[in-house]
CSV table of C-alpha atoms in Angstrom, one decimal:
chain,number,residue,atom,x,y,z
A,1,UNK,CA,-0.3,0.1,0.5
A,2,UNK,CA,1.0,3.8,-0.7
A,3,UNK,CA,1.9,5.6,2.6
A,4,UNK,CA,0.6,9.2,1.6
A,5,UNK,CA,-0.5,12.5,2.9
A,6,UNK,CA,-2.4,14.3,-0.6
A,7,UNK,CA,-2.8,18.2,0.6
A,8,UNK,CA,-5.1,20.4,-1.7
A,9,UNK,CA,-5.8,24.0,-0.9
A,10,UNK,CA,-9.4,26.1,-1.4
A,11,UNK,CA,-8.1,29.5,-3.6
A,12,UNK,CA,-8.6,31.2,-0.8
A,13,UNK,CA,-5.9,29.7,1.5
A,14,UNK,CA,-3.2,29.9,-1.5
A,15,UNK,CA,-4.9,33.6,-2.5
A,16,UNK,CA,-2.1,34.1,0.5
A,17,UNK,CA,0.7,32.2,-1.0
A,18,UNK,CA,3.9,34.0,-2.6
A,19,UNK,CA,6.9,31.1,-2.6
A,20,UNK,CA,9.1,34.1,-4.3
A,21,UNK,CA,10.7,34.8,-0.6
A,22,UNK,CA,11.6,31.0,-0.3
A,23,UNK,CA,15.1,31.8,0.0
A,24,UNK,CA,14.9,34.2,2.4
A,25,UNK,CA,12.0,32.4,4.9
A,26,UNK,CA,14.9,29.3,4.5
A,27,UNK,CA,17.8,31.3,5.6
A,28,UNK,CA,15.2,31.9,9.0
A,29,UNK,CA,14.4,28.5,9.2
A,30,UNK,CA,18.4,27.7,9.0
A,31,UNK,CA,19.4,30.3,11.5
A,32,UNK,CA,16.4,29.6,14.0
A,33,UNK,CA,17.3,26.2,14.0
A,34,UNK,CA,21.0,26.8,14.7
A,35,UNK,CA,19.9,29.2,18.1
A,36,UNK,CA,17.6,26.1,18.8
A,37,UNK,CA,18.2,22.9,17.6
A,38,UNK,CA,15.2,20.3,17.0
A,39,UNK,CA,16.6,17.7,19.7
A,40,UNK,CA,13.5,15.0,18.1
A,41,UNK,CA,15.5,15.1,14.6
A,42,UNK,CA,18.6,13.5,16.6
A,43,UNK,CA,17.5,12.1,20.0
A,44,UNK,CA,14.8,10.4,18.4
A,45,UNK,CA,14.5,6.5,19.6
A,46,UNK,CA,16.4,3.6,17.0
A,47,UNK,CA,15.0,0.8,17.0
A,48,UNK,CA,18.4,-0.6,17.5
A,49,UNK,CA,17.5,0.9,21.0
A,50,UNK,CA,14.5,-1.4,21.4
A,51,UNK,CA,15.9,-4.1,23.3
A,52,UNK,CA,15.1,-3.1,27.2
A,53,UNK,CA,11.9,-1.9,26.1
A,54,UNK,CA,11.0,-5.5,24.3
A,55,UNK,CA,13.3,-7.1,27.8
A,56,UNK,CA,10.5,-4.8,29.9
A,57,UNK,CA,7.1,-6.4,28.0
A,58,UNK,CA,8.1,-9.6,28.3
A,59,UNK,CA,9.1,-9.0,32.0
A,60,UNK,CA,5.2,-7.9,31.5
A,61,UNK,CA,4.4,-10.9,30.3
A,62,UNK,CA,5.6,-13.0,33.0
A,63,UNK,CA,3.9,-11.3,35.5
A,64,UNK,CA,0.8,-11.5,33.9
A,65,UNK,CA,0.0,-8.2,33.6
A,66,UNK,CA,-3.5,-7.5,32.1
A,67,UNK,CA,-3.4,-4.0,32.6
A,68,UNK,CA,-0.6,-1.4,32.3
A,69,UNK,CA,-1.7,1.9,34.5
A,70,UNK,CA,0.2,5.4,32.5
A,71,UNK,CA,1.0,7.9,35.6
A,72,UNK,CA,1.5,10.9,32.9
A,73,UNK,CA,0.5,14.7,32.2
A,74,UNK,CA,0.8,16.6,29.4
A,75,UNK,CA,4.0,15.4,26.8
A,76,UNK,CA,3.6,12.4,29.0
A,77,UNK,CA,0.8,11.1,28.3
A,78,UNK,CA,-0.6,12.9,25.3
A,79,UNK,CA,1.5,11.2,22.6
A,80,UNK,CA,0.7,7.7,23.9
A,81,UNK,CA,-3.1,8.5,24.3
A,82,UNK,CA,-3.1,9.4,20.5
A,83,UNK,CA,-1.2,5.7,20.1
A,84,UNK,CA,-3.8,3.4,22.0
A,85,UNK,CA,-6.6,5.9,20.3
A,86,UNK,CA,-5.6,4.1,16.8
A,87,UNK,CA,-5.3,0.6,18.8
A,88,UNK,CA,-8.7,0.4,20.4
A,89,UNK,CA,-9.6,3.9,22.3
A,90,UNK,CA,-11.7,2.5,24.5
A,91,UNK,CA,-9.5,-0.6,25.9
A,92,UNK,CA,-9.0,-0.9,29.9
A,93,UNK,CA,-6.2,-2.9,29.0
A,94,UNK,CA,-3.8,0.3,28.4
A,95,UNK,CA,-4.8,3.5,31.2
A,96,UNK,CA,-3.5,6.8,31.2
A,97,UNK,CA,-4.2,8.6,34.1
A,98,UNK,CA,-3.0,12.4,33.9
A,99,UNK,CA,-5.3,15.0,36.6
A,100,UNK,CA,-5.6,13.5,40.2
A,101,UNK,CA,-9.6,13.8,40.0
A,102,UNK,CA,-11.6,12.2,41.7
A,103,UNK,CA,-13.4,10.3,39.2
A,104,UNK,CA,-10.9,9.0,37.3
A,105,UNK,CA,-9.3,7.4,41.0
A,106,UNK,CA,-12.6,5.6,40.9
A,107,UNK,CA,-12.2,4.1,37.1
A,108,UNK,CA,-8.7,2.7,39.0
A,109,UNK,CA,-10.0,1.6,41.6
A,110,UNK,CA,-12.1,-0.6,39.9
A,111,UNK,CA,-10.1,-2.1,37.1
A,112,UNK,CA,-6.9,-2.5,39.7
A,113,UNK,CA,-9.3,-4.2,42.1
A,114,UNK,CA,-10.5,-7.3,39.2
A,115,UNK,CA,-6.8,-6.9,37.2
A,116,UNK,CA,-3.4,-8.0,37.2
A,117,UNK,CA,-2.4,-4.1,36.6
A,118,UNK,CA,1.4,-2.6,35.7
A,119,UNK,CA,2.7,0.8,36.7
A,120,UNK,CA,4.1,3.5,34.0
A,121,UNK,CA,5.1,6.3,36.1
A,122,UNK,CA,5.9,9.1,33.2
A,123,UNK,CA,7.9,12.3,35.0
A,124,UNK,CA,9.8,14.4,32.2
A,125,UNK,CA,11.4,16.3,35.3
A,126,UNK,CA,10.8,13.7,38.1
A,127,UNK,CA,8.8,16.2,39.4
A,128,UNK,CA,5.2,16.8,38.6
A,129,UNK,CA,2.3,17.5,40.9
A,130,UNK,CA,0.1,15.3,39.6
A,131,UNK,CA,1.6,12.6,38.3
A,132,UNK,CA,3.5,12.6,42.3
A,133,UNK,CA,0.2,12.9,43.7
A,134,UNK,CA,-1.7,10.7,41.5
A,135,UNK,CA,1.3,7.8,42.2
A,136,UNK,CA,0.5,8.2,46.3
A,137,UNK,CA,-2.4,7.8,46.0
A,138,UNK,CA,-2.5,5.1,43.9
A,139,UNK,CA,0.5,3.0,46.4
A,140,UNK,CA,-2.1,3.7,49.2
A,141,UNK,CA,-4.8,1.7,47.6
A,142,UNK,CA,-3.1,-0.8,45.8
A,143,UNK,CA,0.6,-1.3,47.4
A,144,UNK,CA,2.6,-3.8,46.4
A,145,UNK,CA,2.3,-3.0,42.5
A,146,UNK,CA,5.3,-3.5,39.8
A,147,UNK,CA,6.1,0.2,38.9
A,148,UNK,CA,8.5,1.4,36.8
A,149,UNK,CA,9.4,4.9,35.3
A,150,UNK,CA,10.2,6.9,32.4
A,151,UNK,CA,12.5,10.4,33.0
A,152,UNK,CA,15.5,12.4,31.9
A,153,UNK,CA,16.5,13.0,36.0
A,154,UNK,CA,16.7,9.9,38.1
A,155,UNK,CA,18.0,11.8,40.4
A,156,UNK,CA,14.8,13.6,41.1
A,157,UNK,CA,12.6,9.8,41.4
A,158,UNK,CA,15.6,7.6,43.7
A,159,UNK,CA,12.3,8.6,46.9
A,160,UNK,CA,9.7,6.3,44.5
A,161,UNK,CA,11.5,3.6,44.5
A,162,UNK,CA,13.0,4.0,40.8
A,163,UNK,CA,16.5,2.5,40.0
A,164,UNK,CA,19.1,0.9,37.2
A,165,UNK,CA,16.5,-1.9,36.5
A,166,UNK,CA,12.6,-0.1,36.8
A,167,UNK,CA,14.0,3.3,35.5
A,168,UNK,CA,13.6,4.4,31.2
A,169,UNK,CA,15.3,7.2,29.9
A,170,UNK,CA,14.0,10.3,28.3
A,171,UNK,CA,17.0,12.5,26.7
A,172,UNK,CA,17.2,15.7,27.9
A,173,UNK,CA,17.1,17.6,25.0
A,174,UNK,CA,13.9,16.3,23.8
A,175,UNK,CA,10.9,18.4,25.0
A,176,UNK,CA,7.7,16.4,26.5
A,177,UNK,CA,5.5,17.6,23.6
A,178,UNK,CA,8.0,15.8,21.3
A,179,UNK,CA,9.4,12.9,23.4
A,180,UNK,CA,6.2,10.1,21.5
A,181,UNK,CA,9.6,9.2,20.0
A,182,UNK,CA,10.8,8.0,23.3
A,183,UNK,CA,10.6,5.1,25.9
A,184,UNK,CA,7.4,8.3,26.6
A,185,UNK,CA,5.3,6.9,24.0
A,186,UNK,CA,6.9,4.1,22.3
A,187,UNK,CA,6.6,2.2,26.4
A,188,UNK,CA,2.8,2.1,26.2
A,189,UNK,CA,2.6,0.8,22.5
A,190,UNK,CA,4.7,-1.9,22.4
A,191,UNK,CA,2.5,-3.2,26.3
A,192,UNK,CA,-0.4,-3.1,23.5
A,193,UNK,CA,1.4,-4.8,20.9
A,194,UNK,CA,1.7,-1.9,18.7
A,195,UNK,CA,4.1,-2.1,15.6
A,196,UNK,CA,6.6,-0.2,17.1
A,197,UNK,CA,9.4,-1.5,15.0
A,198,UNK,CA,7.4,-0.2,11.7
A,199,UNK,CA,6.6,3.2,13.6
A,200,UNK,CA,10.2,4.0,14.5
A,201,UNK,CA,12.0,3.1,10.7
A,202,UNK,CA,9.1,5.1,9.6
A,203,UNK,CA,9.1,8.2,11.6
A,204,UNK,CA,13.8,7.9,10.8
A,205,UNK,CA,13.3,8.0,6.9
A,206,UNK,CA,10.5,11.0,7.3
A,207,UNK,CA,12.9,12.8,9.6
A,208,UNK,CA,15.2,12.7,6.8
A,209,UNK,CA,12.8,13.7,4.6
A,210,UNK,CA,11.7,17.1,6.1
A,211,UNK,CA,15.1,18.0,9.0
A,212,UNK,CA,16.9,21.6,7.6
A,213,UNK,CA,19.2,20.4,5.3
A,214,UNK,CA,16.4,20.0,2.6
A,215,UNK,CA,15.2,22.8,0.8
A,216,UNK,CA,12.0,24.2,0.8
A,217,UNK,CA,11.6,23.3,-3.5
A,218,UNK,CA,11.7,19.2,-1.9
A,219,UNK,CA,10.5,20.1,1.5
A,220,UNK,CA,6.8,19.7,1.9
A,221,UNK,CA,7.2,20.6,5.9
A,222,UNK,CA,8.6,23.7,4.9
A,223,UNK,CA,6.4,25.2,2.0
A,224,UNK,CA,3.6,24.1,4.9
A,225,UNK,CA,5.0,26.2,8.0
A,226,UNK,CA,5.2,28.8,5.0
A,227,UNK,CA,1.9,28.8,4.5
A,228,UNK,CA,1.2,29.1,7.9
A,229,UNK,CA,3.3,32.2,8.1
A,230,UNK,CA,1.6,34.4,5.8
A,231,UNK,CA,-1.5,33.8,6.4
A,232,UNK,CA,-1.1,34.2,9.9
A,233,UNK,CA,0.8,37.6,8.9
A,234,UNK,CA,-2.0,38.6,7.2
A,235,UNK,CA,-5.2,39.2,9.0
A,236,UNK,CA,-6.0,35.2,10.8
A,237,UNK,CA,-5.7,34.2,14.5
A,238,UNK,CA,-6.7,30.7,14.5
A,239,UNK,CA,-6.6,27.7,13.1
A,240,UNK,CA,-9.4,24.4,13.7
A,241,UNK,CA,-8.2,21.5,13.0
A,242,UNK,CA,-11.2,19.8,11.7
A,243,UNK,CA,-10.6,15.6,12.2
A,244,UNK,CA,-13.1,13.6,10.5
A,245,UNK,CA,-11.4,10.3,11.9
A,246,UNK,CA,-12.4,9.1,15.3
A,247,UNK,CA,-9.3,7.4,16.1
A,248,UNK,CA,-7.7,11.2,14.9
A,249,UNK,CA,-9.1,13.0,17.7
A,250,UNK,CA,-7.0,12.6,20.6
A,251,UNK,CA,-3.8,12.7,17.8
A,252,UNK,CA,-5.3,16.7,17.6
A,253,UNK,CA,-4.8,16.9,21.2
A,254,UNK,CA,-1.2,16.1,21.0
A,255,UNK,CA,-1.1,18.5,18.1
A,256,UNK,CA,-3.2,21.6,20.1
A,257,UNK,CA,-0.3,20.3,22.7
A,258,UNK,CA,2.6,20.7,20.8
A,259,UNK,CA,1.1,23.9,18.8
A,260,UNK,CA,0.3,26.1,21.7
A,261,UNK,CA,3.3,25.1,23.8
A,262,UNK,CA,6.2,25.7,21.2
A,263,UNK,CA,4.7,28.8,19.5
A,264,UNK,CA,2.7,31.1,21.6
A,265,UNK,CA,6.0,32.7,22.9
A,266,UNK,CA,5.1,36.9,21.7
A,267,UNK,CA,2.1,39.4,22.4
A,268,UNK,CA,2.6,39.7,18.3
A,269,UNK,CA,1.0,35.3,17.7
A,270,UNK,CA,-1.9,35.2,16.9
A,271,UNK,CA,-2.1,31.8,15.8
A,272,UNK,CA,-4.8,29.8,18.7
A,273,UNK,CA,-4.7,26.6,17.9
A,274,UNK,CA,-8.4,23.7,17.8
A,275,UNK,CA,-9.5,21.2,17.6
A,276,UNK,CA,-13.5,20.5,15.4
A,277,UNK,CA,-14.4,16.3,15.8
A,278,UNK,CA,-16.3,16.3,12.1
A,279,UNK,CA,-18.6,15.3,11.6
A,280,UNK,CA,-20.0,16.6,15.6
A,281,UNK,CA,-19.2,20.0,15.9
A,282,UNK,CA,-20.9,20.9,13.1
A,283,UNK,CA,-24.2,21.0,15.0
A,284,UNK,CA,-21.6,23.3,17.7
A,285,UNK,CA,-18.6,25.3,16.0
A,286,UNK,CA,-19.9,25.7,12.4
A,287,UNK,CA,-22.8,28.3,13.0
A,288,UNK,CA,-19.8,30.2,14.5
A,289,UNK,CA,-17.3,30.0,11.5
A,290,UNK,CA,-20.1,30.2,8.7
A,291,UNK,CA,-21.2,33.7,8.8
A,292,UNK,CA,-19.0,35.6,12.3
A,293,UNK,CA,-15.7,37.0,12.2
A,294,UNK,CA,-12.9,35.0,9.3
A,295,UNK,CA,-10.5,35.2,11.7
A,296,UNK,CA,-10.1,31.0,11.6
A,297,UNK,CA,-7.9,28.8,9.3
A,298,UNK,CA,-9.2,26.0,8.7
A,299,UNK,CA,-7.9,22.6,8.0
A,300,UNK,CA,-9.7,19.8,7.5
A,301,UNK,CA,-8.2,15.6,8.7
A,302,UNK,CA,-9.3,12.0,7.8
A,303,UNK,CA,-8.4,8.9,5.8
A,304,UNK,CA,-8.9,7.0,2.8
A,305,UNK,CA,-9.3,3.8,4.2
A,306,UNK,CA,-10.7,2.7,7.5
A,307,UNK,CA,-9.7,-1.2,6.3
A,308,UNK,CA,-11.9,-4.1,7.9
A,309,UNK,CA,-14.2,-2.0,10.5
A,310,UNK,CA,-15.3,-0.1,6.9
A,311,UNK,CA,-19.6,-1.4,7.2
A,312,UNK,CA,-22.1,-1.0,4.5
A,313,UNK,CA,-25.1,0.8,5.4
A,314,UNK,CA,-28.7,-0.7,4.5
A,315,UNK,CA,-31.1,0.6,2.7
A,316,UNK,CA,-34.1,-0.8,5.3
A,317,UNK,CA,-34.1,2.9,6.8
A,318,UNK,CA,-35.1,5.6,4.0
A,319,UNK,CA,-32.4,8.0,3.5
A,320,UNK,CA,-29.1,9.2,0.7
A,321,UNK,CA,-27.2,6.9,3.2
A,322,UNK,CA,-28.4,3.7,1.6
A,323,UNK,CA,-26.3,1.8,0.6
A,324,UNK,CA,-23.4,4.0,1.2
A,325,UNK,CA,-20.8,3.3,3.6
A,326,UNK,CA,-19.7,4.8,6.7
A,327,UNK,CA,-16.3,6.4,5.8
A,328,UNK,CA,-18.3,7.6,2.5
A,329,UNK,CA,-20.6,9.1,4.4
A,330,UNK,CA,-17.7,10.7,6.5
A,331,UNK,CA,-16.3,12.4,3.5
A,332,UNK,CA,-19.7,13.5,2.1
A,333,UNK,CA,-19.6,15.4,5.6
A,334,UNK,CA,-16.2,16.4,5.3
A,335,UNK,CA,-16.1,17.6,1.6
A,336,UNK,CA,-19.4,19.4,2.2
A,337,UNK,CA,-17.8,21.7,4.8
A,338,UNK,CA,-15.2,22.9,3.2
A,339,UNK,CA,-17.8,24.0,0.1
A,340,UNK,CA,-19.3,25.7,2.1
A,341,UNK,CA,-17.1,27.6,4.2
A,342,UNK,CA,-15.1,28.1,0.6
A,343,UNK,CA,-18.9,29.7,-0.4
A,344,UNK,CA,-18.1,32.2,3.1
A,345,UNK,CA,-14.1,32.7,1.3
A,346,UNK,CA,-12.5,30.6,4.4
A,347,UNK,CA,-9.1,29.5,3.6
A,348,UNK,CA,-9.6,25.8,3.1
A,349,UNK,CA,-7.2,22.8,3.1
A,350,UNK,CA,-7.0,19.5,3.4
A,351,UNK,CA,-4.9,16.1,4.4
A,352,UNK,CA,-5.9,13.3,3.6
A,353,UNK,CA,-4.5,10.4,5.2
A,354,UNK,CA,-4.4,6.8,3.2
A,355,UNK,CA,-4.6,4.6,5.9
A,356,UNK,CA,-3.7,4.5,10.0
A,357,UNK,CA,-1.3,2.2,10.1
A,358,UNK,CA,2.3,2.4,12.0
A,359,UNK,CA,4.0,3.3,9.0
A,360,UNK,CA,1.3,7.0,7.4
A,361,UNK,CA,0.7,7.8,11.7
A,362,UNK,CA,5.1,8.0,12.1
A,363,UNK,CA,4.6,9.8,9.0
A,364,UNK,CA,2.6,12.0,10.3
A,365,UNK,CA,3.8,12.6,13.7
A,366,UNK,CA,7.0,13.7,12.1
A,367,UNK,CA,5.3,16.3,9.8
A,368,UNK,CA,4.0,18.6,12.3
A,369,UNK,CA,7.0,18.4,14.7
A,370,UNK,CA,8.5,19.2,11.7
A,371,UNK,CA,5.9,22.0,10.5
A,372,UNK,CA,5.8,23.3,14.0
A,373,UNK,CA,9.5,23.7,14.9
A,374,UNK,CA,10.2,25.7,10.9
A,375,UNK,CA,7.4,28.0,12.1
A,376,UNK,CA,8.7,28.5,15.3
A,377,UNK,CA,12.0,29.8,13.3
A,378,UNK,CA,9.9,31.6,10.9
A,379,UNK,CA,8.0,33.9,14.6
A,380,UNK,CA,12.4,34.0,15.6
A,381,UNK,CA,11.2,32.2,18.8
A,382,UNK,CA,12.3,28.8,20.9
A,383,UNK,CA,9.7,26.1,19.8
A,384,UNK,CA,11.5,24.0,21.9
A,385,UNK,CA,11.3,25.7,26.1
A,386,UNK,CA,8.2,27.0,27.7
A,387,UNK,CA,8.2,29.7,29.8
A,388,UNK,CA,5.0,30.8,30.2
A,389,UNK,CA,3.6,27.8,32.3
A,390,UNK,CA,6.4,27.8,34.3
A,391,UNK,CA,4.5,31.1,37.3
A,392,UNK,CA,1.2,28.4,37.6
A,393,UNK,CA,2.8,25.5,38.7
A,394,UNK,CA,4.9,27.6,41.5
A,395,UNK,CA,1.7,29.3,42.5
A,396,UNK,CA,0.3,26.1,43.1
A,397,UNK,CA,2.9,25.0,45.1
A,398,UNK,CA,2.6,27.4,47.6
A,399,UNK,CA,-1.0,27.5,47.9
A,400,UNK,CA,-0.8,24.0,48.4
A,401,UNK,CA,1.8,25.0,51.5
A,402,UNK,CA,-0.4,27.0,52.6
A,403,UNK,CA,1.6,30.0,51.9
A,404,UNK,CA,-0.3,33.5,51.7
A,405,UNK,CA,-1.2,34.1,47.5
A,406,UNK,CA,-3.4,36.9,46.5
A,407,UNK,CA,-6.6,35.8,44.8
A,408,UNK,CA,-6.8,36.5,41.6
A,409,UNK,CA,-10.6,37.2,41.3
A,410,UNK,CA,-13.8,38.5,43.9
A,411,UNK,CA,-16.7,36.8,44.6
A,412,UNK,CA,-18.6,39.3,41.9
A,413,UNK,CA,-22.5,37.4,42.7
A,414,UNK,CA,-23.8,34.0,43.5
A,415,UNK,CA,-26.3,31.9,41.0
A,416,UNK,CA,-29.1,31.0,43.6
């Protein structure tokens, strides 16, 4: 099967494009790369490094582990969640526990009481509040469950019982939101029999196609970054990713973090990302996009093939859907919204994936890592840090320690 993503765009998208400055913008991207090298393009996991993970997976099989609970949040979970959605989004075999929500703990407890369980604790810094709190809570009720750790700072988690035998390392330069191509993403995927070797092989090949030395004319990741750069420089202030494959909605959540944390660095940058699920959000957000301010770019994402999961709908109930497959209906709905938005002079683009295989998805993740990084270079910002999130963490720790912190909001009224 051919693995490719077909990109299409309407005239309102392309009218803002000019490759006349390609050489100048490529130089800007090179300057950004020299200042802020992209660790994901060099420090990702290679297939030759999988042996320790394979040994870990074999150990879990010997323990007869039926469920793996991954305790982590943000970049420590979103990539793994996106991969799980491609395999079986609703399975209890792999559970991600992010925030300290009581309802989630109740679900975790029900599973841990019924199934042989192991825990994978993921924290790049080793100090993540939510992760340490959830682990502490889990141990209160389920002591003795096998635990494994993934981090860049093993010294920071020694107090949790981490050691050289149960700890796997994230390269220090590899940011959390890029860490799907490290034990962070590969260990949960391996537990549920995802073909991580095929995934990493395809990622390696894609990385070579889109890395910084490949010129704009031959580099679709650079071309895409320039497209977005030109559109945001015009008058658009946000991008809606319309995802018509339910399996890819969690990929969208991963992309939102990648985009927002990488690019939201300067007051002049207005490029808010959002995920719109098709066709569900046609019945909520579409009205706004059709007739409110024309400030958003619209990127549609779908796949040509669902394989054996696609079903034909019978003609038992009358309707235009009779004798059509589910994928045909979804595609028709997507095309109809593309046309409706185009009629309202909205910029519209479409990404059509050939399938949702490991090979295709590895290329898809790699593509957006490059696009977002190149867009950051064009804006002359560091796309690999996130200084804006630290202030809230500091204040939260002060509150939990009982220190005085001035309230940011004051009571105005009560709803009775």
